[in-house]
Amino acid sequence: MKKLEKLKNQKKIFLISKMKIVIACCWSYYNKGDAAIALATIKLIQKIVPNVEITMLAFDHHSFIKHKKELGDSIKVLPMPSITDSLQPLRVLFGTASRVALKGLFGPLFLILSLALMPLLKLFDSQLKCTLRSIDDSHLVIIVGGNYLYSHFGFYIHAIPIVYAKFLRKKKTVMLGHSIGPFEDALSRTVARIILYRMNLVTYREELSSLYVRKNLNVNAPNMFVSCDMSFFLQSPKTTCEVLESQPRVGITVRKWLFNQPNLYKRYIDSITQTAFNLMKDGFEVYLIPFSYIGGGEDDLGPCKIIYSKLSTIYPKKVYLLNVKEESPTSLVKIMGKLGLHIFIGTRMHSVIMASLARIPSIIISYQHFKAHGISQQLGLHNYVISIENITPHRLMTCVEKLLKHYERERTNLIMTIQQLKKINERKICSALLSLIHVD
């Protein structure tokens, strides 16, 4: 009771003096997973601190500005430091060099050089000046979750606002809902270890990342704990166990995954296509839902069109390709629920999370490190995970048949799991943040 009263008193302080919070490392509104993380983080912060001034730092800041109505008119959106006019040439130069030789060296050099030059560059770059000022004026900096803290050049791009806020400006800095690792070289392990040690709060979105950090990076502290992906805090429909419509439907997300061997990508696409054919023979309707529209390796529309063209030649009235580019993450959850999807086959992890919020059990195709296996364990769907490198039509169809066989049990368990996951972790995160936030 005393702790609850203390938290209530803290809230009263916030109403008197406006808090300034920066939410950094957001990606793009057109990747629905990243948009879900950003939106859910904003809504949770506003729930804790009603009188808050929030600034988002995003790579594709124009996409978030276009959708300010969904974020809230009071939210300010600025570019991440590395995409400003003065730092972008450096990022391109060092990023290109890191792909040619000495991969583990150019990332740290880019980070150090960027931080060293920023005091000078901001005199000539108004974008960079505004971005850095937002951090300078903030009471708290939140690094949004995702899966970018591992050995690659992008790790150092994301590290710029982290190091600037915590190490140079001495700001309270927290990391919410992260998958972390693996780090393959000594330099990136050292940088990651230093950053994690200095954070005021770190929450992992799954247990596997927590284990990795403790065992492989030898970092452990009371202010580090396992919670969940922030997108679980999106508003979802009321959880009931109503009987579904008689027409069976399956939702599918795919992505343009870049393998060293081109035949593996073909096998992945063929596995999903053949499984969809098998389900259509059994009376299913198929809904292809691209979850990322950024371009390059993050363009889901391309592979969805490939599968759609194959399916529609034989079953033109049973396959649908949805364009949800401009839809909000919250709307997507509602759309998936209204479609009456029976099951879901998801490569994009956040498509699985949103399907789960809509009470739809999923087959999960794992493509990157810990996140799919770790989050599937939280959802109780760990028996329905297939690695993208090892996928075959037979393996995927076998997994689908197993889910259909145990459908009612898995769906009921999923509904209960989501309720508990949201309730427990919202309380944990809110309590941890409230203990950090105060007006100096």
Short mmCIF file of C-alpha atoms in Angstrom, two decimals:
data_model
loop_
_atom_site.label_atom_id
_atom_site.label_comp_id
_atom_site.label_asym_id
_atom_site.label_seq_id
_atom_site.Cartn_x
_atom_site.Cartn_y
_atom_site.Cartn_z
CA MET A 1 0.00 0.00 0.00
CA LYS A 2 2.83 2.39 0.87
CA LYS A 3 4.51 1.73 -2.49
CA LEU A 4 1.24 2.37 -4.34
CA GLU A 5 0.74 5.64 -2.43
CA LYS A 6 4.29 6.70 -3.29
CA LEU A 7 3.65 6.08 -7.01
CA LYS A 8 0.44 8.11 -6.83
CA ASN A 9 2.33 10.99 -5.23
CA GLN A 10 4.88 10.83 -8.04
CA LYS A 11 2.07 11.19 -10.57
CA LYS A 12 0.93 14.37 -8.82
CA ILE A 13 4.38 15.86 -9.38
CA PHE A 14 4.12 15.18 -13.13
CA LEU A 15 0.86 17.14 -13.34
CA ILE A 16 2.56 20.21 -11.91
CA SER A 17 5.64 20.20 -14.16
CA LYS A 18 5.60 18.77 -17.68
CA MET A 19 7.92 15.82 -18.26
CA LYS A 20 9.98 15.67 -21.44
CA ILE A 21 10.66 12.19 -22.77
CA VAL A 22 12.52 11.19 -25.94
CA ILE A 23 11.67 7.87 -27.61
CA ALA A 24 14.63 7.02 -29.86
CA CYS A 25 15.53 4.40 -32.48
CA CYS A 26 12.07 4.18 -34.04
CA TRP A 27 12.23 2.86 -37.60
CA SER A 28 9.30 3.38 -39.99
CA TYR A 29 5.52 3.54 -39.86
CA TYR A 30 5.56 1.35 -42.97
CA ASN A 31 7.05 -1.56 -41.07
CA LYS A 32 4.00 -2.50 -39.03
CA GLY A 33 6.03 -4.19 -36.31
CA ASP A 34 8.16 -1.10 -35.71
CA ALA A 35 5.08 1.11 -35.84
CA ALA A 36 3.38 -1.13 -33.27
CA ILE A 37 6.34 -0.88 -30.90
CA ALA A 38 6.49 2.92 -31.19
CA LEU A 39 2.74 3.42 -30.81
CA ALA A 40 2.42 1.04 -27.85
CA THR A 41 5.39 2.69 -26.10
CA ILE A 42 3.83 6.14 -26.54
CA LYS A 43 0.45 5.00 -25.20
CA LEU A 44 2.03 3.30 -22.18
CA ILE A 45 4.08 6.41 -21.33
CA GLN A 46 1.00 8.63 -21.63
CA LYS A 47 -0.84 6.27 -19.31
CA ILE A 48 1.89 6.60 -16.68
CA VAL A 49 2.55 10.32 -17.14
CA PRO A 50 -0.55 12.15 -18.43
CA ASN A 51 1.19 15.54 -18.66
CA VAL A 52 4.09 14.41 -20.82
CA GLU A 53 5.87 15.96 -23.81
CA ILE A 54 7.12 13.21 -26.12
CA THR A 55 9.62 13.51 -28.96
CA MET A 56 10.19 10.59 -31.32
CA LEU A 57 13.49 10.09 -33.11
CA ALA A 58 12.92 7.94 -36.20
CA PHE A 59 14.87 6.82 -39.25
CA ASP A 60 11.86 7.22 -41.55
CA HIS A 61 10.54 10.24 -39.66
CA HIS A 62 8.45 11.42 -42.62
CA SER A 63 6.29 8.29 -42.42
CA PHE A 64 5.48 8.98 -38.77
CA ILE A 65 4.83 12.67 -39.45
CA LYS A 66 2.33 11.64 -42.13
CA HIS A 67 0.47 9.60 -39.51
CA LYS A 68 0.61 12.09 -36.64
CA LYS A 69 -3.12 11.63 -36.04
CA GLU A 70 -2.51 8.04 -34.97
CA LEU A 71 0.42 9.01 -32.74
CA GLY A 72 -1.29 12.05 -31.28
CA ASP A 73 -1.00 15.67 -32.39
CA SER A 74 1.16 16.54 -29.38
CA ILE A 75 3.92 14.09 -30.40
CA LYS A 76 6.95 15.73 -32.00
CA VAL A 77 8.82 13.68 -34.62
CA LEU A 78 12.47 14.32 -35.54
CA PRO A 79 15.07 12.38 -37.56
CA MET A 80 17.57 10.03 -35.96
CA PRO A 81 21.07 11.61 -35.85
CA SER A 82 22.55 9.26 -38.46
CA ILE A 83 20.10 10.28 -41.21
CA THR A 84 20.59 14.04 -40.85
CA ASP A 85 22.28 15.87 -43.72
CA SER A 86 25.67 16.07 -42.01
CA LEU A 87 25.94 12.50 -40.69
CA GLN A 88 24.31 10.61 -43.55
CA PRO A 89 27.39 10.78 -45.83
CA LEU A 90 29.52 9.34 -43.02
CA ARG A 91 26.99 6.56 -42.45
CA VAL A 92 26.94 5.64 -46.14
CA LEU A 93 30.75 5.73 -46.41
CA PHE A 94 31.47 3.62 -43.33
CA GLY A 95 28.54 1.30 -44.00
CA THR A 96 29.86 0.54 -47.48
CA ALA A 97 33.39 0.02 -46.14
CA SER A 98 32.11 -2.40 -43.49
CA ARG A 99 30.71 -4.65 -46.22
CA VAL A 100 34.04 -4.80 -48.03
CA ALA A 101 36.65 -5.50 -45.34
CA LEU A 102 37.33 -5.36 -41.60
CA LYS A 103 33.62 -5.63 -40.83
CA GLY A 104 34.05 -5.34 -37.08
CA LEU A 105 36.17 -2.18 -37.22
CA PHE A 106 34.22 0.37 -39.27
CA GLY A 107 31.16 0.34 -37.00
CA PRO A 108 33.04 1.52 -33.88
CA LEU A 109 34.97 4.07 -35.98
CA PHE A 110 31.71 5.48 -37.33
CA LEU A 111 30.26 5.73 -33.82
CA ILE A 112 33.33 7.49 -32.38
CA LEU A 113 33.75 9.87 -35.31
CA SER A 114 30.05 10.78 -35.35
CA LEU A 115 30.02 11.60 -31.64
CA ALA A 116 33.25 13.60 -31.95
CA LEU A 117 32.00 15.68 -34.89
CA MET A 118 28.44 16.35 -33.72
CA PRO A 119 29.25 19.49 -31.65
CA LEU A 120 30.69 21.07 -34.80
CA LEU A 121 28.20 19.63 -37.30
CA LYS A 122 25.15 20.85 -35.40
CA LEU A 123 26.30 24.44 -35.99
CA PHE A 124 25.60 23.96 -39.71
CA ASP A 125 22.92 21.24 -39.64
CA SER A 126 19.61 22.46 -38.20
CA GLN A 127 18.10 18.95 -38.24
CA LEU A 128 20.93 17.54 -36.16
CA LYS A 129 20.76 20.53 -33.83
CA CYS A 130 17.03 19.99 -33.16
CA THR A 131 17.50 16.26 -32.64
CA LEU A 132 20.34 16.70 -30.15
CA ARG A 133 18.52 19.52 -28.36
CA SER A 134 15.52 17.23 -27.78
CA ILE A 135 17.83 14.85 -25.92
CA ASP A 136 19.55 17.71 -24.08
CA ASP A 137 16.20 19.01 -22.79
CA SER A 138 14.74 15.63 -21.86
CA HIS A 139 14.21 14.08 -18.43
CA LEU A 140 14.28 10.53 -19.79
CA VAL A 141 15.39 8.81 -23.00
CA ILE A 142 13.68 5.56 -24.01
CA ILE A 143 15.34 3.30 -26.57
CA VAL A 144 12.52 1.38 -28.23
CA GLY A 145 12.78 -2.35 -28.50
CA GLY A 146 13.39 -4.57 -31.46
CA ASN A 147 16.14 -6.78 -32.80
CA TYR A 148 19.03 -4.53 -33.82
CA LEU A 149 21.53 -4.98 -30.96
CA TYR A 150 23.79 -7.65 -32.42
CA SER A 151 26.96 -7.80 -34.57
CA HIS A 152 26.26 -5.69 -37.64
CA PHE A 153 26.88 -2.11 -38.74
CA GLY A 154 23.34 -1.11 -37.80
CA PHE A 155 24.16 -1.70 -34.14
CA TYR A 156 26.46 1.35 -34.17
CA ILE A 157 23.92 3.47 -36.05
CA HIS A 158 21.40 2.81 -33.29
CA ALA A 159 24.06 3.33 -30.62
CA ILE A 160 24.59 7.02 -31.46
CA PRO A 161 21.61 8.42 -29.49
CA ILE A 162 22.19 5.86 -26.72
CA VAL A 163 25.81 6.90 -26.16
CA TYR A 164 25.06 10.59 -26.64
CA ALA A 165 22.20 10.56 -24.13
CA LYS A 166 23.76 8.40 -21.43
CA PHE A 167 27.49 8.96 -21.70
CA LEU A 168 27.76 12.54 -22.97
CA ARG A 169 24.61 14.18 -21.58
CA LYS A 170 24.21 11.99 -18.45
CA LYS A 171 20.51 11.42 -19.13
CA LYS A 172 18.46 8.67 -17.56
CA THR A 173 18.28 6.13 -20.37
CA VAL A 174 16.22 2.96 -20.55
CA MET A 175 15.83 0.15 -23.06
CA LEU A 176 12.35 -1.39 -23.32
CA GLY A 177 11.48 -4.75 -24.89
CA HIS A 178 14.74 -5.74 -26.58
CA SER A 179 16.18 -8.86 -28.15
CA ILE A 180 19.95 -8.69 -27.71
CA GLY A 181 22.75 -10.65 -29.38
CA PRO A 182 24.59 -12.49 -30.65
CA PHE A 183 27.81 -10.47 -30.83
CA GLU A 184 30.43 -12.26 -32.89
CA ASP A 185 33.51 -10.03 -32.46
CA ALA A 186 35.32 -8.68 -29.42
CA LEU A 187 34.74 -5.01 -30.28
CA SER A 188 30.95 -5.25 -30.57
CA ARG A 189 30.79 -7.39 -27.40
CA THR A 190 32.79 -4.77 -25.52
CA VAL A 191 30.65 -1.87 -26.77
CA ALA A 192 27.45 -3.75 -25.94
CA ARG A 193 28.70 -4.64 -22.48
CA ILE A 194 29.64 -1.02 -21.69
CA ILE A 195 26.27 0.28 -22.91
CA LEU A 196 24.22 -2.30 -21.01
CA TYR A 197 26.11 -1.73 -17.76
CA ARG A 198 25.30 1.98 -17.87
CA MET A 199 21.57 1.75 -18.63
CA ASN A 200 19.15 2.78 -15.90
CA LEU A 201 16.74 0.06 -16.96
CA VAL A 202 16.82 -2.81 -19.47
CA THR A 203 13.83 -5.01 -20.21
CA TYR A 204 14.21 -7.98 -22.52
CA ARG A 205 11.30 -9.09 -24.64
CA GLU A 206 12.14 -12.77 -24.21
CA GLU A 207 14.14 -15.04 -21.92
CA LEU A 208 16.74 -16.15 -24.49
CA SER A 209 18.20 -12.64 -24.78
CA SER A 210 18.41 -12.36 -21.01
CA LEU A 211 20.29 -15.66 -20.83
CA TYR A 212 22.64 -14.58 -23.61
CA VAL A 213 23.51 -11.28 -21.94
CA ARG A 214 24.11 -12.95 -18.58
CA LYS A 215 26.18 -15.87 -19.87
CA ASN A 216 27.95 -14.49 -22.95
CA LEU A 217 28.35 -10.82 -22.05
CA ASN A 218 28.61 -11.40 -18.29
CA VAL A 219 26.19 -8.54 -17.62
CA ASN A 220 23.55 -8.87 -14.94
CA ALA A 221 21.94 -6.32 -12.64
CA PRO A 222 18.72 -5.81 -10.65
CA ASN A 223 17.55 -3.21 -13.18
CA MET A 224 17.48 -5.83 -15.96
CA PHE A 225 14.53 -8.18 -16.30
CA VAL A 226 12.43 -10.09 -18.81
CA SER A 227 9.13 -8.46 -19.80
CA CYS A 228 7.68 -8.70 -23.32
CA ASP A 229 7.59 -6.99 -26.68
CA MET A 230 6.03 -3.56 -26.28
CA SER A 231 3.52 -4.23 -29.06
CA PHE A 232 1.62 -6.54 -26.69
CA PHE A 233 0.29 -3.36 -25.09
CA LEU A 234 -1.64 -2.40 -28.21
CA GLN A 235 -5.37 -2.22 -27.66
CA SER A 236 -6.95 -5.54 -28.61
CA PRO A 237 -10.53 -6.79 -28.96
CA LYS A 238 -12.30 -8.24 -25.94
CA THR A 239 -11.06 -11.76 -25.28
CA THR A 240 -13.86 -14.25 -25.73
CA CYS A 241 -13.99 -17.82 -26.95
CA GLU A 242 -16.82 -17.44 -29.47
CA VAL A 243 -17.32 -20.05 -32.18
CA LEU A 244 -15.73 -19.02 -35.48
CA GLU A 245 -17.58 -18.81 -38.79
CA SER A 246 -17.85 -22.04 -40.77
CA GLN A 247 -15.61 -20.70 -43.58
CA PRO A 248 -11.99 -21.57 -42.59
CA ARG A 249 -9.43 -18.87 -43.34
CA VAL A 250 -5.64 -18.63 -42.98
CA GLY A 251 -3.58 -15.45 -42.81
CA ILE A 252 0.01 -15.44 -44.08
CA THR A 253 2.97 -13.06 -43.85
CA VAL A 254 6.18 -13.57 -45.83
CA ARG A 255 9.31 -11.50 -46.23
CA LYS A 256 12.16 -11.07 -48.69
CA TRP A 257 14.80 -12.90 -46.68
CA LEU A 258 18.32 -12.70 -48.12
CA PHE A 259 20.18 -16.02 -47.99
CA ASN A 260 23.74 -16.78 -49.03
CA GLN A 261 22.22 -19.54 -51.20
CA PRO A 262 19.44 -18.36 -53.56
CA ASN A 263 17.80 -21.81 -53.60
CA LEU A 264 16.92 -21.43 -49.89
CA TYR A 265 14.72 -18.40 -50.61
CA LYS A 266 12.95 -20.32 -53.38
CA ARG A 267 12.38 -23.25 -51.04
CA TYR A 268 10.93 -20.91 -48.40
CA ILE A 269 8.49 -19.34 -50.90
CA ASP A 270 7.61 -22.75 -52.37
CA SER A 271 6.95 -24.17 -48.89
CA ILE A 272 4.41 -21.48 -48.09
CA THR A 273 2.85 -21.67 -51.56
CA GLN A 274 2.44 -25.45 -51.43
CA THR A 275 1.01 -25.32 -47.91
CA ALA A 276 -1.47 -22.67 -49.02
CA PHE A 277 -2.50 -24.88 -51.96
CA ASN A 278 -3.07 -27.81 -49.61
CA LEU A 279 -5.23 -25.69 -47.31
CA MET A 280 -7.23 -24.32 -50.24
CA LYS A 281 -7.94 -27.87 -51.39
CA ASP A 282 -9.43 -28.42 -47.93
CA GLY A 283 -11.68 -25.38 -48.31
CA PHE A 284 -9.57 -22.61 -46.74
CA GLU A 285 -9.46 -19.04 -47.98
CA VAL A 286 -5.96 -17.51 -47.98
CA TYR A 287 -5.20 -13.90 -46.96
CA LEU A 288 -1.71 -12.60 -47.76
CA ILE A 289 -0.87 -9.60 -45.57
CA PRO A 290 2.37 -7.68 -46.29
CA PHE A 291 3.68 -6.23 -43.02
CA SER A 292 6.56 -4.09 -44.34
CA TYR A 293 6.55 -1.65 -47.27
CA ILE A 294 9.96 0.00 -46.85
CA GLY A 295 11.72 -1.40 -49.91
CA GLY A 296 14.77 -3.57 -50.51
CA GLY A 297 15.00 -6.50 -48.13
CA GLU A 298 12.13 -5.05 -46.09
CA ASP A 299 9.58 -5.09 -48.92
CA ASP A 300 7.01 -7.80 -48.16
CA LEU A 301 4.75 -6.85 -51.06
CA GLY A 302 7.09 -8.47 -53.60
CA PRO A 303 7.09 -12.02 -52.17
CA CYS A 304 3.37 -11.74 -51.39
CA LYS A 305 2.69 -10.94 -55.06
CA ILE A 306 4.75 -13.95 -56.15
CA ILE A 307 2.69 -16.29 -53.98
CA TYR A 308 -0.58 -14.59 -54.92
CA SER A 309 0.09 -14.99 -58.64
CA LYS A 310 0.68 -18.73 -58.22
CA LEU A 311 -2.36 -19.33 -56.02
CA SER A 312 -4.77 -17.16 -58.00
CA THR A 313 -4.18 -19.06 -61.26
CA ILE A 314 -5.87 -22.12 -59.75
CA TYR A 315 -8.05 -20.67 -56.96
CA PRO A 316 -8.82 -17.08 -58.03
CA LYS A 317 -11.78 -16.75 -55.65
CA LYS A 318 -10.02 -18.18 -52.61
CA VAL A 319 -6.94 -15.98 -52.29
CA TYR A 320 -6.72 -12.31 -51.30
CA LEU A 321 -3.77 -9.90 -51.21
CA LEU A 322 -4.40 -7.12 -48.70
CA ASN A 323 -2.70 -3.72 -48.85
CA VAL A 324 -2.44 -2.43 -45.28
CA LYS A 325 0.37 0.07 -45.86
CA GLU A 326 -1.53 3.02 -44.43
CA GLU A 327 -3.31 1.07 -41.68
CA SER A 328 -2.37 1.65 -38.05
CA PRO A 329 -1.16 -1.30 -35.94
CA THR A 330 -4.32 -1.07 -33.84
CA SER A 331 -6.47 -1.21 -36.97
CA LEU A 332 -4.50 -4.23 -38.17
CA VAL A 333 -5.40 -6.17 -35.02
CA LYS A 334 -9.06 -5.34 -35.62
CA ILE A 335 -8.84 -6.27 -39.31
CA MET A 336 -7.29 -9.64 -38.50
CA GLY A 337 -10.03 -10.29 -35.98
CA LYS A 338 -12.85 -9.26 -38.32
CA LEU A 339 -11.52 -11.48 -41.11
CA GLY A 340 -12.30 -14.45 -38.88
CA LEU A 341 -8.92 -16.08 -39.52
CA HIS A 342 -8.79 -19.63 -38.21
CA ILE A 343 -5.00 -19.87 -38.05
CA PHE A 344 -2.01 -17.74 -39.04
CA ILE A 345 1.34 -18.54 -40.67
CA GLY A 346 3.70 -15.72 -39.78
CA THR A 347 7.26 -14.94 -40.79
CA ARG A 348 7.05 -11.40 -39.43
CA MET A 349 7.14 -11.78 -35.64
CA HIS A 350 4.87 -8.82 -35.05
CA SER A 351 2.28 -10.28 -37.39
CA VAL A 352 2.21 -13.25 -35.01
CA ILE A 353 1.88 -10.93 -32.01
CA MET A 354 -0.99 -9.02 -33.64
CA ALA A 355 -2.67 -12.28 -34.64
CA SER A 356 -2.32 -13.40 -31.03
CA LEU A 357 -3.94 -10.16 -29.83
CA ALA A 358 -6.80 -11.01 -32.21
CA ARG A 359 -7.00 -14.49 -30.61
CA ILE A 360 -5.57 -16.34 -33.63
CA PRO A 361 -2.99 -19.13 -32.99
CA SER A 362 0.02 -19.16 -35.32
CA ILE A 363 2.71 -21.17 -37.01
CA ILE A 364 5.91 -19.13 -36.59
CA ILE A 365 8.70 -19.10 -39.18
CA SER A 366 11.89 -18.09 -37.36
CA TYR A 367 14.44 -16.05 -39.30
CA GLN A 368 16.61 -14.08 -36.88
CA HIS A 369 18.40 -15.00 -33.67
CA PHE A 370 16.37 -15.29 -30.48
CA LYS A 371 13.14 -13.39 -31.02
CA ALA A 372 10.88 -16.00 -32.63
CA HIS A 373 11.87 -18.84 -30.31
CA GLY A 374 11.79 -16.64 -27.22
CA ILE A 375 8.46 -14.94 -27.94
CA SER A 376 6.85 -18.21 -29.07
CA GLN A 377 7.68 -19.63 -25.63
CA GLN A 378 5.91 -16.69 -23.99
CA LEU A 379 2.85 -17.32 -26.15
CA GLY A 380 2.85 -21.07 -25.55
CA LEU A 381 3.36 -21.64 -29.28
CA HIS A 382 6.90 -23.05 -29.08
CA ASN A 383 5.77 -26.36 -30.64
CA TYR A 384 4.84 -24.51 -33.82
CA VAL A 385 8.15 -22.85 -34.77
CA ILE A 386 10.04 -23.68 -37.97
CA SER A 387 13.44 -22.25 -38.93
CA ILE A 388 13.41 -20.43 -42.26
CA GLU A 389 16.71 -22.13 -43.19
CA ASN A 390 15.24 -25.61 -42.69
CA ILE A 391 11.68 -25.10 -43.92
CA THR A 392 10.20 -27.54 -46.45
CA PRO A 393 6.62 -27.97 -47.71
CA HIS A 394 6.30 -31.20 -45.74
CA ARG A 395 7.57 -29.72 -42.47
CA LEU A 396 5.34 -26.68 -42.72
CA MET A 397 2.24 -28.70 -43.61
CA THR A 398 2.92 -31.14 -40.77
CA CYS A 399 3.13 -28.22 -38.36
CA VAL A 400 -0.13 -26.77 -39.70
CA GLU A 401 -1.90 -30.11 -39.33
CA LYS A 402 -0.70 -30.37 -35.74
CA LEU A 403 -2.04 -26.90 -34.93
CA LEU A 404 -5.40 -27.69 -36.55
CA LYS A 405 -5.63 -30.93 -34.59
CA HIS A 406 -5.11 -29.12 -31.27
CA TYR A 407 -6.76 -25.89 -32.37
CA GLU A 408 -9.35 -25.38 -29.62
CA ARG A 409 -6.83 -26.11 -26.88
CA GLU A 410 -4.16 -23.84 -28.35
CA ARG A 411 -6.60 -20.98 -28.94
CA THR A 412 -8.01 -21.14 -25.42
CA ASN A 413 -4.49 -21.24 -23.94
CA LEU A 414 -3.42 -18.33 -26.15
CA ILE A 415 -6.29 -16.13 -24.97
CA MET A 416 -5.44 -16.78 -21.31
CA THR A 417 -1.70 -16.30 -21.93
CA ILE A 418 -2.18 -12.92 -23.64
CA GLN A 419 -4.33 -11.67 -20.76
CA GLN A 420 -1.73 -12.63 -18.16
CA LEU A 421 1.23 -11.47 -20.26
CA LYS A 422 -0.21 -7.97 -20.66
CA LYS A 423 -1.38 -7.64 -17.07
CA ILE A 424 1.83 -8.80 -15.39
CA ASN A 425 4.29 -7.00 -17.66
CA GLU A 426 2.44 -3.70 -17.80
CA ARG A 427 2.57 -3.58 -14.02
CA LYS A 428 6.29 -4.43 -13.97
CA ILE A 429 7.29 -1.89 -16.62
CA CYS A 430 5.11 0.91 -15.22
CA SER A 431 6.49 0.37 -11.73
CA ALA A 432 10.10 0.40 -12.99
CA LEU A 433 9.58 3.55 -15.05
CA LEU A 434 7.76 5.41 -12.29
CA SER A 435 10.65 4.74 -9.94
CA LEU A 436 12.96 6.47 -12.45
CA ILE A 437 10.86 9.39 -13.60
CA HIS A 438 10.87 12.58 -11.61
CA VAL A 439 11.47 16.23 -12.26
CA ASP A 440 14.96 17.30 -11.26
#
